[in-house]
Coordinates of C-alpha atoms and ligand atoms in Angstrom, one line a residue:
M30 CA 76.3 9.8 41.5
D31 CA 73.9 12.6 40.5
K32 CA 73.2 11.5 36.9
E33 CA 71.1 14.5 36.1
Y34 CA 74.0 16.8 37.0
L35 CA 76.3 14.9 34.8
E36 CA 73.7 14.9 32.0
S37 CA 73.2 18.7 32.2
F38 CA 77.0 19.3 32.3
I39 CA 77.5 17.2 29.1
K40 CA 74.6 18.9 27.3
N41 CA 75.1 22.5 28.4
E42 CA 78.9 22.7 28.7
L43 CA 80.1 20.2 26.1
H44 CA 77.1 20.6 23.8
Q45 CA 76.7 16.9 23.3
E46 CA 73.6 14.7 23.4
V47 CA 73.6 11.9 25.9
D48 CA 72.0 8.5 25.6
G49 CA 73.6 5.2 26.8
E50 CA 76.7 7.1 28.2
L51 CA 75.1 7.9 31.5
L52 CA 74.5 4.2 32.2
K53 CA 78.2 3.5 31.4
F54 CA 79.3 6.2 33.9
S55 CA 77.0 4.6 36.6
L56 CA 78.4 1.2 36.0
Y57 CA 81.9 2.5 36.0
E58 CA 81.2 4.2 39.4
K59 CA 79.7 1.0 40.8
L60 CA 82.8 -1.1 39.7
L61 CA 85.2 1.6 41.1
K62 CA 83.5 1.5 44.5
E63 CA 83.4 -2.3 44.6
W64 CA 87.0 -2.8 43.6
N65 CA 88.1 0.0 45.9
E66 CA 87.0 -2.0 48.9
K67 CA 89.5 -4.7 48.0
F68 CA 92.3 -2.7 46.3
N69 CA 93.4 0.8 46.8
L70 CA 92.5 2.3 43.4
T71 CA 91.6 5.9 44.4
A72 CA 91.4 8.1 47.4
I73 CA 88.2 9.7 46.1
T74 CA 85.2 7.4 46.7
D75 CA 82.3 9.6 47.7
D76 CA 79.5 10.2 45.1
E77 CA 80.2 13.9 44.6
G78 CA 84.0 13.4 44.5
I79 CA 83.7 10.8 41.8
L80 CA 81.3 12.9 39.8
E81 CA 83.4 16.1 39.9
K82 CA 87.0 15.2 40.6
H83 CA 87.1 12.1 38.4
F84 CA 84.3 12.3 35.8
I85 CA 83.9 16.0 35.1
D86 CA 87.6 16.8 35.6
S87 CA 88.5 14.1 33.0
I88 CA 86.0 15.3 30.4
Y89 CA 86.3 19.1 30.9
P90 CA 89.1 19.5 28.3
M91 CA 86.5 18.5 25.6
K92 CA 85.7 22.2 25.8
F93 CA 89.1 23.0 24.3
V94 CA 90.4 19.9 22.5
D95 CA 88.9 18.1 19.4
F96 CA 89.0 14.4 20.1
K97 CA 87.0 13.4 17.0
N98 CA 88.6 10.5 15.0
K99 CA 91.9 10.9 16.9
S100 CA 94.1 8.6 19.0
L101 CA 95.0 9.1 22.6
C102 CA 97.4 7.3 25.0
D103 CA 96.6 7.9 28.7
I104 CA 99.8 7.2 30.7
G105 CA 99.7 6.4 34.4
T106 CA 95.9 6.1 34.0
G107 CA 95.4 4.5 37.4
A108 CA 91.7 3.6 37.7
G109 CA 91.2 5.0 34.2
F110 CA 91.4 8.8 34.5
P111 CA 91.1 10.7 32.3
G112 CA 91.1 8.0 29.5
I113 CA 87.9 6.1 30.3
P114 CA 85.5 9.1 30.7
L115 CA 87.0 10.5 27.4
A116 CA 86.5 7.1 25.7
I117 CA 82.8 6.9 26.9
L118 CA 81.9 10.3 25.4
N119 CA 84.1 10.0 22.3
P120 CA 83.4 6.7 20.5
S121 CA 85.5 7.7 17.5
L122 CA 88.6 8.3 19.8
K123 CA 91.0 5.4 19.9
V124 CA 92.2 5.2 23.5
T125 CA 95.2 3.3 24.8
L126 CA 95.5 3.1 28.6
V127 CA 99.0 2.5 29.9
E128 CA 99.5 1.6 33.6
S129 CA 102.3 -0.2 35.4
N130 CA 100.3 -1.5 38.4
G131 CA 98.9 -5.0 37.8
K132 CA 95.8 -4.6 40.1
K133 CA 94.8 -1.4 38.4
V134 CA 95.3 -3.1 35.0
A135 CA 93.0 -5.9 36.1
F136 CA 90.4 -3.3 37.1
L137 CA 90.7 -1.5 33.8
N138 CA 90.2 -4.7 31.8
E139 CA 87.0 -5.4 33.9
V140 CA 85.7 -1.9 33.2
V141 CA 86.5 -2.1 29.4
N142 CA 84.7 -5.5 29.2
S143 CA 81.7 -4.5 31.3
L144 CA 81.1 -1.2 29.5
S145 CA 81.8 -2.8 26.1
L146 CA 84.3 0.0 25.3
D147 CA 85.4 -1.1 21.8
N148 CA 87.6 1.9 21.4
V149 CA 89.9 1.2 24.4
I150 CA 92.9 -1.1 24.8
V151 CA 94.7 -1.6 28.1
V152 CA 98.5 -2.1 28.2
K153 CA 100.4 -3.1 31.3
S154 CA 103.7 -1.3 31.0
R155 CA 105.7 1.6 32.3
A156 CA 105.3 4.5 29.9
E157 CA 109.0 4.8 29.2
E158 CA 109.2 1.0 28.4
F159 CA 106.2 1.1 26.0
K160 CA 107.6 0.1 22.6
I161 CA 105.3 2.3 20.5
R162 CA 106.8 5.6 19.3
E163 CA 105.6 8.5 17.1
E164 CA 102.1 7.1 17.0
F165 CA 99.5 9.1 18.9
D166 CA 97.6 12.4 18.2
Y167 CA 97.4 13.0 22.0
V168 CA 99.0 11.7 25.2
S169 CA 97.2 12.5 28.4
A170 CA 98.4 12.3 32.0
R171 CA 96.8 13.3 35.2
A172 CA 98.7 13.3 38.6
V173 CA 101.6 11.2 37.2
T174 CA 104.7 13.3 37.7
Q175 CA 106.2 16.8 37.2
L176 CA 106.1 18.2 33.7
N177 CA 109.8 17.9 33.0
V178 CA 109.8 14.2 33.8
L179 CA 106.4 13.7 32.2
S180 CA 107.6 15.2 28.9
E181 CA 110.3 12.6 28.5
L182 CA 107.8 9.8 29.3
S183 CA 105.1 11.1 26.9
I184 CA 106.6 13.0 24.0
P185 CA 108.3 10.0 22.3
L186 CA 104.8 8.4 22.0
L187 CA 103.4 11.4 20.1
K188 CA 103.3 12.0 16.3
V189 CA 105.0 15.1 15.1
N190 CA 102.4 17.9 15.8
G191 CA 100.7 15.7 18.4
E192 CA 100.0 17.2 21.8
L193 CA 100.6 16.3 25.4
L194 CA 97.6 17.1 27.5
A195 CA 98.9 17.5 31.1
Y196 CA 96.1 17.7 33.6
K197 CA 97.4 19.9 36.4
L198 CA 96.3 21.9 39.4
F199 CA 95.7 25.7 39.0
D200 CA 99.1 27.0 39.9
V201 CA 101.4 25.5 37.3
E202 CA 103.7 28.4 36.2
E203 CA 106.7 27.2 38.3
E204 CA 106.4 23.7 37.0
V205 CA 106.1 24.9 33.4
K206 CA 109.2 27.1 33.9
N207 CA 111.1 24.1 35.2
A208 CA 110.2 22.1 32.1
F209 CA 111.5 24.6 29.5
N210 CA 114.8 22.8 29.1
A211 CA 113.2 19.4 28.8
L212 CA 110.8 20.7 26.2
K213 CA 113.6 22.2 24.2
V214 CA 115.7 19.0 24.3
L215 CA 112.6 17.1 23.2
D216 CA 111.8 19.5 20.3
S217 CA 108.5 20.6 21.8
K218 CA 106.9 23.7 23.0
I219 CA 104.1 24.9 25.3
E220 CA 101.2 25.4 22.9
R221 CA 98.8 27.0 25.5
I222 CA 97.6 26.6 29.0
E223 CA 93.8 26.4 29.6
K224 CA 92.7 27.5 33.0
Y225 CA 89.3 26.6 34.4
K226 CA 87.3 26.0 37.6
L227 CA 85.5 22.8 38.4
P228 CA 81.7 23.5 38.6
I229 CA 80.8 22.2 42.0
S230 CA 83.8 23.0 44.3
G231 CA 85.2 25.8 42.2
D232 CA 88.6 24.2 42.5
G233 CA 91.0 25.5 39.8
R234 CA 92.7 23.4 37.2
S235 CA 95.1 23.9 34.3
L236 CA 95.4 21.9 31.2
V237 CA 98.9 22.3 29.9
I238 CA 99.1 21.6 26.2
V239 CA 102.5 20.8 24.8
R240 CA 103.1 20.5 21.0
K241 CA 105.7 18.1 19.6
L242 CA 107.6 19.9 16.8
K243 CA 110.0 17.2 15.5
A244 CA 110.5 13.4 15.7
T245 CA 112.1 12.5 19.1
K246 CA 115.8 11.5 19.2
K247 CA 116.2 7.8 19.6
K248 CA 118.0 8.1 23.0
Y249 CA 114.8 9.3 24.7
P250 CA 113.1 8.2 26.8
R251 CA 116.0 7.0 29.0
Q252 CA 115.7 4.4 31.7
F253 CA 113.4 5.6 34.5
S254 CA 116.3 5.7 37.1
E255 CA 118.1 8.2 34.8
I256 CA 115.0 10.2 34.0
S257 CA 114.2 10.7 37.6
S258 CA 117.8 11.2 39.0
K259 CA 118.9 13.5 36.1
P260 CA 115.7 15.1 34.8
L261 CA 116.2 17.1 31.6
Ligands
SAM325 N1 95.8 9.3 36.2 C1 95.1 8.7 37.4 C2 94.3 9.7 38.1 O1 94.4 10.9 37.8 O2 93.4 9.4 38.9 C3 96.1 8.0 38.3 C4 97.0 8.9 39.1 S1 98.0 8.0 40.2 C5 98.5 9.3 41.3 C6 99.5 7.8 39.2 C7 99.4 6.5 38.5 O3 100.5 6.4 37.5 C8 99.6 5.2 39.3 O4 98.5 4.3 39.0 C9 100.9 4.6 38.9 O5 100.9 3.2 39.0 C10 101.1 5.1 37.5 N2 102.4 5.4 37.0 C11 103.4 6.1 37.6 N3 104.5 6.1 36.8 C12 104.2 5.4 35.7 C13 105.0 5.1 34.5 N4 106.2 5.5 34.4 N5 104.4 4.3 33.6 C14 103.1 3.9 33.8 N6 102.3 4.2 34.9 C15 102.9 4.9 35.8

């Protein structure tokens, strides 16, 4: 990984000083490559891909979202994206990583221990079976599922006024339109959509920010079979 590129992105774009964080990103990359030889954690394994598509993509929303002293639950975190990069750069952010796949959970525990990430806990669970409700300032999710289904998985976890941060590709309008009913039923609304380009490839991204307006009715989330066969 090009550490100097990451350092200048963090300094110039996020206006944050960097010290031990770069070492943590290097160690994370090393573990990701090692574990990926044994288990299929991610399809992106080249240095530039890890730098841009995993690390920078994960932290880019720090330009629009205030993570200071907040709590965040990253559902379907996989190998830790975006939750771990956000945790490395925001020590005051309390991060809960939720992942259903046991091998990925073992990897996440190894990363959290090796990087001494005191602000992160790892939970092996499906998001819709996670018992905690109405708890988090933010729920993040990247590449998990379509926004209508994702809303039912994530909004019950949020506090009233909390926000879902849905990391999406650039063209998101159709998906957002298809989620209007789900958002209405779940007493939530689209707060805003931040559009941006990744700095190396120029690939477009959208951060869809959904605000929860009222406490979620107890019947949501439903069982996953129902969520996916009869999406809201
Ligand atoms: N967020 C990561 C990223 O962007 O690299 C991983 C994306 S991967 C395509 C989707 C991940 O979500 C997988 O690791 C899968 O096991 C997990 N997942 C899917 N549905 C889930 C659910 N209902 N609860 C928890 N994890 C889930």
